[in-house]
Tab-separated table of C-alpha atoms and ligand atoms in Angstrom:
chain	number	residue	atom	x	y	z
R	1	MET	CA	109.506	43.613	175.243
R	2	ASP	CA	107.139	41.208	177.220
R	3	LEU	CA	104.662	43.127	179.375
R	4	PHE	CA	103.146	42.168	182.630
R	5	GLU	CA	99.413	40.878	182.967
R	6	TYR	CA	98.497	44.188	184.457
R	7	GLN	CA	100.237	46.160	181.721
R	8	GLY	CA	98.882	43.820	178.978
R	9	LYS	CA	95.290	44.588	180.424
R	10	GLN	CA	96.104	48.370	180.073
R	11	TYR	CA	96.934	47.459	176.475
R	12	PHE	CA	94.156	45.562	175.690
R	13	ALA	CA	91.683	48.255	177.055
R	14	ARG	CA	93.098	50.902	174.944
R	15	PHE	CA	91.706	48.754	171.964
R	16	GLY	CA	88.226	48.382	173.691
R	17	ILE	CA	88.731	44.480	175.060
R	18	PRO	CA	87.007	44.057	178.096
R	19	VAL	CA	88.877	43.307	181.358
R	20	SER	CA	88.129	43.505	185.026
R	21	PRO	CA	88.677	46.509	187.065
R	22	GLY	CA	91.545	46.426	189.428
R	23	GLY	CA	94.879	47.982	190.359
R	24	VAL	CA	98.480	47.231	191.247
R	25	ALA	CA	99.886	46.829	194.593
R	26	ASP	CA	103.407	46.476	195.900
R	27	THR	CA	102.545	45.902	199.596
R	28	VAL	CA	100.026	43.935	201.467
R	29	ASP	CA	98.134	47.315	202.403
R	30	GLU	CA	98.127	48.540	198.952
R	31	ALA	CA	96.525	45.451	198.200
R	32	VAL	CA	93.782	45.821	200.599
R	33	GLU	CA	93.264	49.171	199.383
R	34	GLN	CA	92.956	48.188	195.841
R	35	ALA	CA	90.497	45.552	196.867
R	36	GLY	CA	88.279	47.794	198.418
R	37	ARG	CA	88.250	49.906	195.168
R	38	ALA	CA	87.696	46.950	192.805
R	39	GLY	CA	84.924	45.476	195.001
R	40	TYR	CA	84.856	42.157	196.679
R	41	PRO	CA	85.121	39.273	195.862
R	42	VAL	CA	88.674	39.898	194.437
R	43	VAL	CA	91.546	37.919	192.534
R	44	VAL	CA	95.008	38.621	194.010
R	45	LYS	CA	97.490	37.967	191.235
R	46	ALA	CA	101.325	37.645	191.189
R	47	GLN	CA	102.937	39.832	188.386
R	48	VAL	CA	105.764	37.756	186.942
R	49	GLN	CA	106.464	37.100	183.378
R	50	VAL	CA	106.015	33.262	183.444
R	51	GLY	CA	103.003	31.167	182.821
R	52	GLY	CA	101.286	28.789	185.305
R	53	ARG	CA	101.273	31.263	188.316
R	54	GLY	CA	97.497	29.794	189.118
R	55	LYS	CA	99.220	26.228	189.592
R	56	ALA	CA	102.252	27.897	191.611
R	57	GLY	CA	99.766	29.557	194.228
R	58	GLY	CA	100.221	33.062	192.472
R	59	VAL	CA	96.682	33.520	192.008
R	60	LYS	CA	94.134	33.674	194.855
R	61	LEU	CA	90.319	34.578	195.414
R	62	ALA	CA	89.779	36.755	198.416
R	63	ASN	CA	86.319	37.491	200.011
R	64	ASP	CA	87.358	40.247	202.479
R	65	ALA	CA	90.065	42.228	203.595
R	66	ASP	CA	91.634	39.596	205.809
R	67	GLU	CA	91.860	37.273	203.067
R	68	VAL	CA	93.415	39.707	200.913
R	69	ARG	CA	96.057	39.960	203.452
R	70	LEU	CA	96.473	36.584	203.626
R	71	HIS	CA	96.996	35.990	200.129
R	72	ALA	CA	99.089	39.042	199.263
R	73	GLY	CA	101.553	38.208	202.106
R	74	ASN	CA	101.823	34.760	201.022
R	75	ILE	CA	102.204	35.868	197.140
R	76	LEU	CA	104.745	38.946	197.573
R	77	GLY	CA	108.213	37.283	197.831
R	78	LEU	CA	106.957	34.075	196.455
R	79	ASP	CA	109.390	32.415	193.927
R	80	ILE	CA	107.589	31.320	190.718
R	81	LYS	CA	109.813	29.486	188.441
R	82	GLY	CA	112.782	31.556	189.608
R	83	HIS	CA	110.900	34.793	189.425
R	84	VAL	CA	110.422	36.718	192.726
R	85	VAL	CA	107.012	38.362	193.020
R	86	LYS	CA	107.293	41.941	193.701
R	87	ARG	CA	104.083	43.427	192.400
R	88	LEU	CA	100.539	42.395	192.770
R	89	TRP	CA	97.419	43.037	190.449
R	90	VAL	CA	94.112	43.049	192.508
R	91	GLU	CA	90.989	42.815	190.331
R	92	HIS	CA	87.230	42.305	190.902
R	93	ALA	CA	86.513	38.438	190.540
R	94	SER	CA	84.653	36.980	187.880
R	95	ASP	CA	82.318	34.036	187.630
R	96	ILE	CA	83.198	31.920	185.188
R	97	ALA	CA	80.719	29.653	183.022
R	98	ALA	CA	83.759	28.738	180.395
R	99	GLU	CA	87.436	29.209	179.820
R	100	TYR	CA	88.514	29.736	176.223
R	101	TYR	CA	91.793	30.573	174.648
R	102	ALA	CA	92.717	33.157	171.931
R	103	SER	CA	95.904	34.184	170.372
R	104	PHE	CA	97.580	36.077	167.477
R	105	THR	CA	101.232	35.644	166.321
R	106	LEU	CA	103.167	35.751	163.241
R	107	ASP	CA	103.364	32.405	160.963
R	108	ARG	CA	106.724	33.529	159.390
R	109	SER	CA	106.801	30.161	157.322
R	110	ALA	CA	103.272	31.271	156.040
R	111	LYS	CA	104.081	34.767	155.806
R	112	LEU	CA	100.718	35.726	157.509
R	113	HIS	CA	99.268	36.332	160.818
R	114	LEU	CA	98.033	33.122	162.672
R	115	GLY	CA	95.086	33.275	165.223
R	116	LEU	CA	94.513	30.546	167.410
R	117	LEU	CA	91.081	30.043	169.263
R	118	SER	CA	90.254	27.009	171.670
R	119	ALA	CA	87.308	26.003	173.594
R	120	GLU	CA	89.651	24.483	176.100
R	121	GLY	CA	91.187	27.381	177.673
R	122	GLY	CA	92.651	28.107	181.054
R	123	VAL	CA	95.210	25.322	180.592
R	124	GLU	CA	98.332	25.787	178.632
R	125	ILE	CA	98.024	25.842	174.916
R	126	GLU	CA	101.009	23.581	174.323
R	127	GLN	CA	99.266	20.907	176.273
R	128	VAL	CA	96.013	21.173	174.376
R	129	ALA	CA	98.040	21.165	171.169
R	130	ALA	CA	99.878	17.884	172.409
R	131	THR	CA	96.686	16.198	173.807
R	132	ASN	CA	93.849	17.363	171.458
R	133	PRO	CA	95.115	19.267	168.498
R	134	GLY	CA	91.739	19.380	166.950
R	135	ALA	CA	90.315	21.499	169.944
R	136	ILE	CA	92.404	24.632	168.314
R	137	ALA	CA	90.836	26.251	165.611
R	138	ARG	CA	93.538	27.904	163.369
R	139	ILE	CA	93.017	30.994	160.998
R	140	HIS	CA	95.584	32.644	158.729
R	141	VAL	CA	95.103	36.413	158.498
R	142	ASN	CA	96.401	38.422	155.522
R	143	PRO	CA	97.605	41.806	156.446
R	144	LEU	CA	95.974	43.420	153.701
R	145	ASP	CA	92.537	41.946	154.192
R	146	GLY	CA	92.515	42.182	158.069
R	147	LEU	CA	90.180	40.386	160.228
R	148	THR	CA	86.484	41.080	159.382
R	149	PRO	CA	83.688	40.516	161.894
R	150	GLU	CA	82.012	37.986	159.611
R	151	ARG	CA	85.170	36.086	159.474
R	152	ALA	CA	85.690	36.345	163.192
R	153	ARG	CA	82.178	34.798	163.866
R	154	ALA	CA	82.552	32.002	161.415
R	155	TRP	CA	86.021	31.252	163.311
R	156	VAL	CA	84.191	31.297	166.611
R	157	ASP	CA	81.685	28.820	165.157
R	158	SER	CA	84.376	26.613	164.068
R	159	ALA	CA	86.029	26.437	167.584
R	160	GLY	CA	82.967	25.231	169.203
R	161	LEU	CA	82.445	27.996	171.663
R	162	ASP	CA	79.076	28.281	173.458
R	163	PRO	CA	76.636	30.143	170.981
R	164	LYS	CA	76.168	32.687	173.872
R	165	ALA	CA	79.631	33.587	173.673
R	166	ARG	CA	79.359	34.058	169.974
R	167	ASP	CA	78.992	37.957	169.546
R	168	GLY	CA	81.257	38.833	172.569
R	169	ALA	CA	84.020	36.528	171.277
R	170	ALA	CA	83.935	37.763	167.710
R	171	ASP	CA	83.867	41.353	169.001
R	172	ILE	CA	86.791	40.643	171.066
R	173	LEU	CA	88.584	38.790	168.375
R	174	VAL	CA	88.427	41.773	166.072
R	175	LYS	CA	89.866	44.165	168.821
R	176	LEU	CA	92.364	41.958	169.828
R	177	TYR	CA	93.578	41.736	166.104
R	178	ARG	CA	93.830	45.378	165.890
R	179	CYS	CA	95.777	45.616	169.143
R	180	TYR	CA	98.120	42.981	167.553
R	181	VAL	CA	98.507	44.866	164.457
R	182	GLU	CA	98.106	48.389	165.459
R	183	GLY	CA	99.467	47.856	168.571
R	184	ASP	CA	102.626	46.418	167.224
R	185	ALA	CA	102.785	43.303	169.074
R	186	ASP	CA	104.557	40.081	168.316
R	187	LEU	CA	102.078	38.213	170.417
R	188	VAL	CA	98.798	38.637	172.061
R	189	GLU	CA	97.359	36.009	174.033
R	190	ILE	CA	94.191	35.905	176.295
R	191	ASN	CA	94.439	32.688	178.276
R	192	PRO	CA	91.572	32.443	179.649
R	193	LEU	CA	89.057	34.379	177.605
R	194	ILE	CA	85.838	33.673	179.798
R	195	LEU	CA	82.218	33.383	179.367
R	196	THR	CA	80.342	34.429	182.332
R	197	PRO	CA	76.951	33.057	183.497
R	198	GLU	CA	75.328	36.309	182.495
R	199	GLY	CA	76.784	35.743	179.035
R	200	ARG	CA	79.529	38.321	178.891
R	201	VAL	CA	83.028	37.522	177.407
R	202	HIS	CA	86.061	39.120	178.648
R	203	ALA	CA	89.884	38.682	179.154
R	204	LEU	CA	90.883	37.276	182.762
R	205	ASP	CA	94.539	37.153	181.749
R	206	ALA	CA	96.770	38.885	179.174
R	207	LYS	CA	100.026	38.164	177.733
R	208	VAL	CA	101.705	40.790	175.365
R	209	THR	CA	104.926	40.869	173.582
R	210	LEU	CA	105.598	44.260	171.940
R	211	ASP	CA	107.826	44.425	168.956
R	212	ASP	CA	110.982	46.383	169.862
R	213	ASN	CA	111.505	47.318	166.349
R	214	ALA	CA	108.321	49.444	166.468
R	215	ALA	CA	109.253	51.383	169.738
R	216	PHE	CA	110.185	54.381	167.860
R	217	ARG	CA	106.550	55.102	166.899
R	218	HIS	CA	105.371	54.255	170.420
R	219	PRO	CA	106.551	56.998	172.830
R	220	GLU	CA	103.866	55.726	175.050
R	221	TRP	CA	105.811	52.374	175.587
R	222	ASP	CA	108.310	54.249	177.754
R	223	GLU	CA	105.667	53.850	180.869
R	224	PHE	CA	106.071	50.034	180.443
R	225	ARG	CA	109.816	49.994	180.562
R	226	GLY	CA	110.390	51.336	184.242
R	227	PHE	CA	109.019	48.024	185.594
R	228	GLU	CA	110.660	45.635	182.899
R	229	GLU	CA	111.969	42.207	184.035
R	230	LEU	CA	115.422	41.970	182.500
R	231	ASP	CA	118.208	39.292	182.926
R	232	PRO	CA	120.900	41.574	184.456
R	233	ARG	CA	123.450	40.829	181.598
R	234	ASP	CA	120.563	41.928	179.081
R	235	ALA	CA	120.025	44.959	181.085
R	236	MET	CA	123.912	45.950	180.939
R	237	ALA	CA	124.079	45.199	177.394
R	238	ARG	CA	121.188	47.204	176.323
R	239	ALA	CA	122.563	50.122	178.523
R	240	ARG	CA	125.590	49.714	176.178
R	241	GLY	CA	123.564	49.601	172.945
R	242	LEU	CA	124.561	46.050	172.233
R	243	GLN	CA	122.037	43.492	170.688
R	244	TYR	CA	122.568	40.753	173.235
R	245	VAL	CA	120.751	37.484	174.058
R	246	GLY	CA	121.724	35.615	177.340
R	247	LEU	CA	121.911	31.569	177.193
R	248	ASP	CA	122.821	29.265	179.733
R	249	GLY	CA	126.295	27.804	178.529
R	250	THR	CA	130.034	28.564	179.294
R	251	VAL	CA	131.332	30.009	175.737
R	252	GLY	CA	130.854	33.750	175.596
R	253	ILE	CA	130.336	34.607	172.042
R	254	ILE	CA	131.291	38.232	170.284
R	255	ALA	CA	130.805	38.283	166.466
R	256	ASN	CA	130.047	40.815	163.855
R	257	GLY	CA	126.556	40.609	162.161
R	258	ALA	CA	123.767	38.650	163.510
R	259	GLY	CA	124.050	35.906	161.050
R	260	LEU	CA	127.624	35.437	161.714
R	261	ALA	CA	126.783	35.366	165.505
R	262	MET	CA	124.189	32.770	164.965
R	263	SER	CA	126.477	30.674	162.909
R	264	THR	CA	129.148	31.029	165.758
R	265	VAL	CA	126.458	29.882	168.241
R	266	ASP	CA	125.720	26.723	166.112
R	267	VAL	CA	129.328	25.923	165.559
R	268	VAL	CA	130.172	26.047	169.485
R	269	SER	CA	126.967	23.642	169.732
R	270	GLN	CA	128.320	21.398	166.991
R	271	VAL	CA	131.478	20.760	168.737
R	272	GLY	CA	130.082	19.785	171.782
R	273	GLY	CA	129.988	23.564	173.591
R	274	GLU	CA	127.262	25.495	175.238
R	275	PRO	CA	127.128	29.019	173.969
R	276	ALA	CA	126.641	31.826	176.939
R	277	ASN	CA	125.375	34.212	174.723
R	278	PHE	CA	124.651	35.699	171.439
R	279	LEU	CA	126.259	39.159	170.944
R	280	ASP	CA	126.375	40.869	167.628
R	281	ILE	CA	128.740	44.068	167.688
R	282	GLY	CA	127.333	44.879	164.058
R	283	GLY	CA	129.826	46.894	161.978
R	284	GLY	CA	131.207	49.001	164.679
R	285	ALA	CA	134.292	47.139	166.144
R	286	ASN	CA	136.133	49.693	167.892
R	287	ALA	CA	137.588	49.928	171.253
R	288	ASP	CA	134.589	51.136	172.889
R	289	VAL	CA	132.266	48.564	171.342
R	290	MET	CA	134.886	45.722	172.138
R	291	ALA	CA	135.434	46.965	175.669
R	292	ALA	CA	131.603	46.917	176.223
R	293	ALA	CA	131.229	43.588	174.741
R	294	LEU	CA	133.893	42.018	176.953
R	295	GLU	CA	132.597	43.714	179.964
R	296	VAL	CA	129.128	42.323	179.408
R	297	ILE	CA	130.535	38.854	179.038
R	298	ASN	CA	133.059	38.946	181.710
R	299	HIS	CA	130.267	39.918	184.106
R	300	ASP	CA	128.716	36.357	183.421
R	301	GLU	CA	129.856	34.145	186.189
R	302	LYS	CA	129.365	30.836	184.141
R	303	VAL	CA	131.549	31.691	181.206
R	304	ARG	CA	134.781	29.970	180.835
R	305	SER	CA	136.171	31.043	177.652
R	306	ILE	CA	135.434	33.761	175.012
R	307	LEU	CA	135.358	33.407	171.360
R	308	ILE	CA	135.552	36.404	169.067
R	309	ASN	CA	134.516	35.687	165.649
R	310	ILE	CA	135.216	38.407	163.121
R	311	PHE	CA	134.602	38.448	159.335
R	312	GLY	CA	135.718	41.893	158.137
R	313	GLY	CA	133.529	43.584	155.429
R	314	ILE	CA	133.158	47.277	156.245
R	315	THR	CA	134.361	46.076	159.504
R	316	ARG	CA	138.423	46.173	159.043
R	317	GLY	CA	140.654	43.778	160.659
R	318	GLU	CA	143.367	46.229	161.850
R	319	GLU	CA	140.412	48.208	163.736
R	320	VAL	CA	139.087	45.112	165.375
R	321	ALA	CA	142.517	44.106	166.595
R	322	ASN	CA	143.246	47.799	167.952
R	323	GLY	CA	139.896	47.439	169.487
R	324	ILE	CA	140.521	44.232	171.193
R	325	VAL	CA	143.994	45.407	172.545
R	326	GLN	CA	142.836	48.514	173.763
R	327	ALA	CA	139.791	46.937	175.545
R	328	LEU	CA	142.048	44.382	177.130
R	329	GLY	CA	143.813	47.416	178.808
R	330	ARG	CA	140.551	48.246	180.289
R	331	VAL	CA	138.853	45.033	181.145
R	332	GLU	CA	140.116	42.969	183.542
R	333	LEU	CA	139.069	39.518	182.198
R	334	GLU	CA	138.331	36.320	183.800
R	335	SER	CA	138.298	34.015	180.890
R	336	PRO	CA	140.439	33.415	178.026
R	337	ILE	CA	139.814	34.670	174.661
R	338	VAL	CA	140.116	32.890	171.212
R	339	ILE	CA	140.063	35.152	168.194
R	340	ARG	CA	139.177	34.158	164.688
R	341	LEU	CA	139.705	37.096	162.351
R	342	ASP	CA	139.170	37.041	158.372
R	343	GLY	CA	138.148	39.398	155.944
R	344	THR	CA	139.274	42.859	155.096
R	345	ASN	CA	142.556	43.537	156.267
R	346	ALA	CA	142.637	40.402	158.590
R	347	GLU	CA	146.527	40.026	158.020
R	348	GLN	CA	147.287	43.440	159.337
R	349	GLY	CA	144.983	42.641	162.435
R	350	ARG	CA	146.841	39.563	163.273
R	351	GLU	CA	150.068	41.470	163.003
R	352	ILE	CA	148.582	43.874	165.853
R	353	LEU	CA	147.575	40.957	167.916
R	354	ALA	CA	150.662	39.076	167.591
R	355	PRO	CA	152.840	40.723	170.297
R	356	HIS	CA	149.808	40.376	172.711
R	357	LEU	CA	149.141	36.517	172.381
R	358	SER	CA	149.736	34.260	175.020
R	359	ASP	CA	147.788	31.147	176.519
R	360	ARG	CA	145.055	33.543	177.675
R	361	LEU	CA	144.809	35.299	174.175
R	362	LEU	CA	145.063	33.044	171.084
R	363	THR	CA	144.177	33.181	167.597
R	364	ARG	CA	142.994	30.483	165.344
R	365	PRO	CA	142.841	30.466	161.460
R	366	THR	CA	139.106	29.145	160.946
R	367	MET	CA	135.793	29.453	162.685
R	368	LEU	CA	135.823	25.745	163.334
R	369	ASP	CA	139.275	25.762	165.042
R	370	ALA	CA	138.535	28.665	167.020
R	371	ALA	CA	135.211	27.097	168.215
R	372	ARG	CA	136.989	23.908	169.126
R	373	THR	CA	139.749	25.846	170.978
R	374	ALA	CA	137.221	27.774	172.955
R	375	VAL	CA	135.214	24.880	173.845
R	376	GLU	CA	138.345	22.964	175.036
R	377	LEU	CA	139.272	26.041	177.270
R	378	ALA	CA	135.647	26.207	178.569
R	379	GLY	CA	136.378	22.587	179.937
R	380	GLY	CA	133.822	20.992	177.441
R	381	ASN	CA	134.410	18.076	174.945
T	1	GDP	P1	98.191	31.777	184.968
T	1	GDP	O1	98.040	30.533	185.678
T	1	GDP	O2	99.531	32.335	185.069
T	1	GDP	O3	97.808	31.667	183.472
T	1	GDP	O4	97.093	32.954	185.419
T	1	GDP	P2	95.600	33.409	185.258
T	1	GDP	O5	95.457	34.663	184.915
T	1	GDP	O6	95.386	32.727	183.638
T	1	GDP	O7	94.935	32.700	185.892
T	1	GDP	C1	94.755	31.265	186.467
T	1	GDP	C2	93.505	30.652	186.589
T	1	GDP	O8	92.745	31.362	187.743
T	1	GDP	C3	92.551	30.838	185.476
T	1	GDP	O9	92.497	30.028	184.512
T	1	GDP	C4	91.204	30.751	186.264
T	1	GDP	O10	90.886	29.582	186.269
T	1	GDP	C5	91.424	31.410	187.748
T	1	GDP	N1	90.715	32.893	187.905
T	1	GDP	C6	91.815	33.823	187.538
T	1	GDP	N2	90.892	34.938	187.894
T	1	GDP	C7	89.589	34.464	188.052
T	1	GDP	C8	88.540	35.319	188.569
T	1	GDP	O11	88.267	36.427	188.519
T	1	GDP	N3	87.721	34.359	189.175
T	1	GDP	C9	87.619	33.036	189.150
T	1	GDP	N4	86.469	32.250	189.526
T	1	GDP	N5	88.846	32.410	188.533
T	1	GDP	C10	89.884	32.996	188.415
T	2	MN	MN1	96.685	32.396	182.237
């Protein structure tokens, strides 16, 4: 789950990371009220889950209530890379002497946590990595060791931050690491982390991605969910308890097991098609699950064909086939379906499907054949 900046800052604050005082506003009047509380000058910031808000006109300084009205009015409703602004964060403005970058994420190939720190903050880190990779100081942290204050200070030195920022930055990095580990985040990023002319260091922006697999031990995360930005297809799938990832193509995909679903996405791409989604129905392929899966895919207007790829193990072929037949009675489908059914009781399953086959419901013997047919039906290749 991705947090909005204001939620990320609330999360940071729980771990003692300094952030500016401020509040959220959904209207111009509320923005003026929050500005009064935070104390002028303030920054009015669009709350959308996309980077580069500053460049898009979504971050503005305001010296008085009239300026807050002007900027809040302009930013609310603004479309930033396809995200329409519905909420603002208004905080006391900071004076900036230097802008830095700091983040933690998991380096899967190294099987260690990865910390990135750069004296070139305020711009996108991908850009720094492309033009000046030497400006990023990387450290790997073994979760068994954690990040010690000594190591954090050495890291700050190696990144070439202003010596005035040394203690403040090292302190924040240790806290940010705790926020990342104990807070069960997949990513924590501060860009910019600033040094003020008075020598204080604090977080001016916050990007936090929480690890959904840890949600069970964080009942307090519920408060973040109310205002989550979900793709409507994702929201629909989540409400039906399905593992779903929306993509941009035209071939809807249903498979049992995440591995098979991923392979199906790959094979569809390989034969020249574009997957519309990744959908793992897991072991339960009964009519309810199948109907729910078809409903979600059916809702996607880009979809031109649906590929159901089942390799039965615990999942049995006849159950899948019955599930599909019953689901077809419940969902009025916009697109033709191509089914590849293999594994446990596949023969029985195909017999159940046989009387229902048509040019809108086809079976194919292999995954590759099925993918080719689905891609043809989608109008690709
Ligand atoms: P992003 O563009 O979406 O990453 O939004 P940020 O929160 O990072 O803000 C973009 C830029 O606005 C920052 O890099 C700063 O240069 C500037 N900015 C944000 N807050 C303040 C502030 O309190 N004071 C000043 N002077 N500039 C700010
Ligand atoms: Mn930023």
